[in-house]
Amino acid sequence: MRADLLAGATYNPAVMPSPVPTILVFDSGLGGLTVFSEILKARPDARYVYAADDAAFPYGRLSEAVLAERVIAVMERLIGTHDPDLVVVACNTASTVVLPHLRARFSIPFVGTVPAIKPAAQTTRTGYVTVLATPGTVARDYTRDLVETYAAGCRVNLVGSRRLAGIAEAEMAGEPVPDAELIAELRPCFVADEGGRTDVVALACTHYPLLLPRLQALAPWPVAWIDPAPAIARRVTQLIGPPVPGHEADENEAMAVFTSGAGIGPALRGALLDKGLPVVAVEEMPLSYG
Ligand code: DGL
């Protein structure tokens, strides 16, 4: 990690070549935008590259071996091209598998996104906690270990949704799906029996907070929805420190990079611009299982 960017450091041009850090935020698609928005609020001065590996979307269906190989290959290319000071893997499905590989391979710091099971267990009053994730994340040993370590006293309902990430992508592309489709994905999250009912849903896929207003409106009863994005943004600022006064990136250069670019239409470009990403680029990296 760049010691010169640690919290509290005073900018000294002799030892600090760039007081404006470049932060690469990475996901399989648009879900990482929920994390990007929080990081942008905390460090509006930084230089940003948001990378969506849409050529391999959805990650939730890939085997762990294929996913690890894919993320390392894409990261190799992105790091080579954009030279970030820090990478945020804004994807639970990837983080629960590839973080150790990435940290072994590259010397820059990686901040991951993993299911917020500990905060969920701390929040519940009934002890009925749902973890809503992709099928991949639900199947991970990593996720099961988090449940054992932090939520052993809770009744944890792991729900792997096959469709929600795609539904969130459609929403961002200006093609929202009907309520009935969302309700079908939500139904298994809500458990009620003689012992109590679900009062916390951890959103363990970064795509899902994109749908939060609709999820709240369609839920059969109110629950606490846990979105890990603010905690991730705090971790990023811990690692790179506060802004250096008088130095900031040109916000017109913040860039979204797609590995396929197949779904980029005017609605999505508008949504990216609204999120603070005016530049859109395609770096083609087709997925091969070779
Ligand atoms: N946004 C990703 C996550 O946090 C996953 C979506 C996908 O299946 O690609 O898990």
Tab-separated table of N, CA, C and O in Angstrom, residues 24-28 32 35 39 59 71 75 86-99 102-103 109-114 206 232 236:
chain	number	residue	atom	x	y	z
A	24	LEU	N	-10.056	1.921	-8.682
A	24	LEU	CA	-10.747	1.054	-9.640
A	24	LEU	C	-11.840	0.291	-8.881
A	24	LEU	O	-11.551	-0.399	-7.901
A	25	VAL	N	-13.076	0.464	-9.311
A	25	VAL	CA	-14.207	-0.249	-8.685
A	25	VAL	C	-14.673	-1.288	-9.702
A	25	VAL	O	-14.966	-0.952	-10.850
A	26	PHE	N	-14.751	-2.527	-9.259
A	26	PHE	CA	-14.950	-3.639	-10.193
A	26	PHE	C	-16.160	-4.500	-9.811
A	26	PHE	O	-16.350	-4.824	-8.642
A	27	ASP	N	-16.930	-4.865	-10.804
A	27	ASP	CA	-18.042	-5.815	-10.587
A	27	ASP	C	-18.297	-6.554	-11.907
A	27	ASP	O	-17.744	-6.200	-12.951
A	28	SER	N	-19.182	-7.545	-11.841
A	28	SER	CA	-19.565	-8.258	-13.058
A	28	SER	C	-20.449	-7.385	-13.953
A	28	SER	O	-20.608	-7.660	-15.133
A	32	GLY	N	-21.906	-2.881	-8.762
A	32	GLY	CA	-20.857	-2.160	-8.045
A	32	GLY	C	-21.089	-0.658	-8.013
A	32	GLY	O	-20.448	0.060	-7.232
A	35	VAL	N	-21.789	0.619	-4.638
A	35	VAL	CA	-20.596	0.815	-3.810
A	35	VAL	C	-19.855	2.063	-4.293
A	35	VAL	O	-19.408	2.900	-3.494
A	39	ILE	N	-18.381	5.485	-2.264
A	39	ILE	CA	-16.954	5.849	-2.262
A	39	ILE	C	-16.787	7.260	-2.823
A	39	ILE	O	-16.017	8.076	-2.304
A	59	TYR	N	-21.896	-13.477	-12.808
A	59	TYR	CA	-20.870	-14.283	-12.145
A	59	TYR	C	-21.489	-15.403	-11.312
A	59	TYR	O	-20.846	-16.404	-11.053
A	71	VAL	N	-11.541	-13.492	-13.224
A	71	VAL	CA	-11.321	-12.214	-12.527
A	71	VAL	C	-9.830	-11.861	-12.550
A	71	VAL	O	-9.466	-10.690	-12.762
A	75	MET	N	-8.508	-8.514	-14.265
A	75	MET	CA	-7.813	-7.586	-13.367
A	75	MET	C	-6.408	-7.281	-13.887
A	75	MET	O	-5.940	-6.149	-13.821
A	86	LEU	N	-5.690	1.613	-5.716
A	86	LEU	CA	-6.489	0.719	-4.873
A	86	LEU	C	-7.617	0.145	-5.735
A	86	LEU	O	-8.132	0.837	-6.613
A	87	VAL	N	-7.953	-1.110	-5.475
A	87	VAL	CA	-9.050	-1.755	-6.220
A	87	VAL	C	-10.141	-2.165	-5.235
A	87	VAL	O	-9.849	-2.752	-4.186
A	88	VAL	N	-11.373	-1.850	-5.576
A	88	VAL	CA	-12.516	-2.310	-4.780
A	88	VAL	C	-13.230	-3.387	-5.591
A	88	VAL	O	-13.702	-3.121	-6.703
A	89	VAL	N	-13.245	-4.594	-5.070
A	89	VAL	CA	-14.001	-5.663	-5.732
A	89	VAL	C	-15.425	-5.564	-5.184
A	89	VAL	O	-15.733	-6.052	-4.101
A	90	ALA	N	-16.260	-4.855	-5.934
A	90	ALA	CA	-17.612	-4.525	-5.464
A	90	ALA	C	-18.576	-5.629	-5.860
A	90	ALA	O	-19.630	-5.386	-6.455
A	91	CYS	N	-18.214	-6.845	-5.523
A	91	CYS	CA	-18.984	-8.013	-5.944
A	91	CYS	C	-18.775	-9.112	-4.914
A	91	CYS	O	-17.638	-9.555	-4.705
A	92	ASN	N	-19.852	-9.529	-4.274
A	92	ASN	CA	-19.761	-10.602	-3.282
A	92	ASN	C	-19.369	-11.931	-3.935
A	92	ASN	O	-18.580	-12.690	-3.399
A	93	THR	N	-19.963	-12.187	-5.092
A	93	THR	CA	-19.755	-13.473	-5.764
A	93	THR	C	-18.278	-13.667	-6.086
A	93	THR	O	-17.738	-14.772	-5.942
A	94	ALA	N	-17.605	-12.587	-6.501
A	94	ALA	CA	-16.173	-12.672	-6.794
A	94	ALA	C	-15.341	-12.616	-5.516
A	94	ALA	O	-14.429	-13.423	-5.315
A	95	SER	N	-15.675	-11.681	-4.621
A	95	SER	CA	-14.835	-11.493	-3.426
A	95	SER	C	-14.732	-12.766	-2.588
A	95	SER	O	-13.666	-13.060	-2.037
A	96	THR	N	-15.842	-13.508	-2.486
A	96	THR	CA	-15.833	-14.699	-1.627
A	96	THR	C	-14.959	-15.820	-2.203
A	96	THR	O	-14.764	-16.839	-1.551
A	97	VAL	N	-14.417	-15.612	-3.402
A	97	VAL	CA	-13.535	-16.618	-3.993
A	97	VAL	C	-12.140	-16.063	-4.304
A	97	VAL	O	-11.130	-16.700	-4.014
A	98	VAL	N	-12.076	-14.882	-4.895
A	98	VAL	CA	-10.803	-14.488	-5.516
A	98	VAL	C	-9.923	-13.539	-4.718
A	98	VAL	O	-8.775	-13.310	-5.103
A	99	LEU	N	-10.416	-12.996	-3.620
A	99	LEU	CA	-9.582	-12.002	-2.918
A	99	LEU	C	-8.190	-12.534	-2.561
A	99	LEU	O	-7.191	-11.845	-2.816
A	102	LEU	N	-6.040	-12.544	-5.649
A	102	LEU	CA	-5.678	-11.193	-6.122
A	102	LEU	C	-4.591	-10.592	-5.242
A	102	LEU	O	-3.636	-9.978	-5.730
A	103	ARG	N	-4.740	-10.786	-3.932
A	103	ARG	CA	-3.748	-10.202	-3.010
A	103	ARG	C	-2.397	-10.870	-3.174
A	103	ARG	O	-1.353	-10.234	-2.986
A	109	PRO	N	-3.482	-2.544	-2.788
A	109	PRO	CA	-4.519	-3.037	-1.872
A	109	PRO	C	-5.848	-3.343	-2.569
A	109	PRO	O	-6.239	-2.620	-3.486
A	110	PHE	N	-6.493	-4.392	-2.115
A	110	PHE	CA	-7.832	-4.760	-2.597
A	110	PHE	C	-8.801	-4.668	-1.422
A	110	PHE	O	-8.519	-5.187	-0.346
A	111	VAL	N	-9.930	-4.013	-1.665
A	111	VAL	CA	-11.008	-3.997	-0.677
A	111	VAL	C	-12.116	-4.862	-1.257
A	111	VAL	O	-12.545	-4.645	-2.397
A	112	GLY	N	-12.558	-5.844	-0.494
A	112	GLY	CA	-13.588	-6.748	-1.009
A	112	GLY	C	-14.968	-6.412	-0.471
A	112	GLY	O	-15.140	-5.506	0.353
A	113	THR	N	-15.941	-7.135	-0.988
A	113	THR	CA	-17.335	-6.993	-0.539
A	113	THR	C	-17.822	-8.397	-0.190
A	113	THR	O	-17.897	-9.248	-1.079
A	114	VAL	N	-18.105	-8.644	1.071
A	114	VAL	CA	-18.561	-9.984	1.447
A	114	VAL	C	-19.892	-9.860	2.203
A	114	VAL	O	-20.208	-8.782	2.710
A	206	THR	N	-24.218	-6.852	-4.759
A	206	THR	CA	-24.204	-5.387	-4.891
A	206	THR	C	-25.257	-4.885	-5.878
A	206	THR	O	-25.583	-3.703	-5.881
A	232	ILE	N	-17.988	-0.240	3.130
A	232	ILE	CA	-16.874	-0.415	2.178
A	232	ILE	C	-16.211	0.934	1.911
A	232	ILE	O	-14.979	1.047	1.866
A	236	VAL	N	-12.284	2.076	2.432
A	236	VAL	CA	-11.453	2.705	1.391
A	236	VAL	C	-10.778	3.957	1.952
A	236	VAL	O	-9.568	4.149	1.782
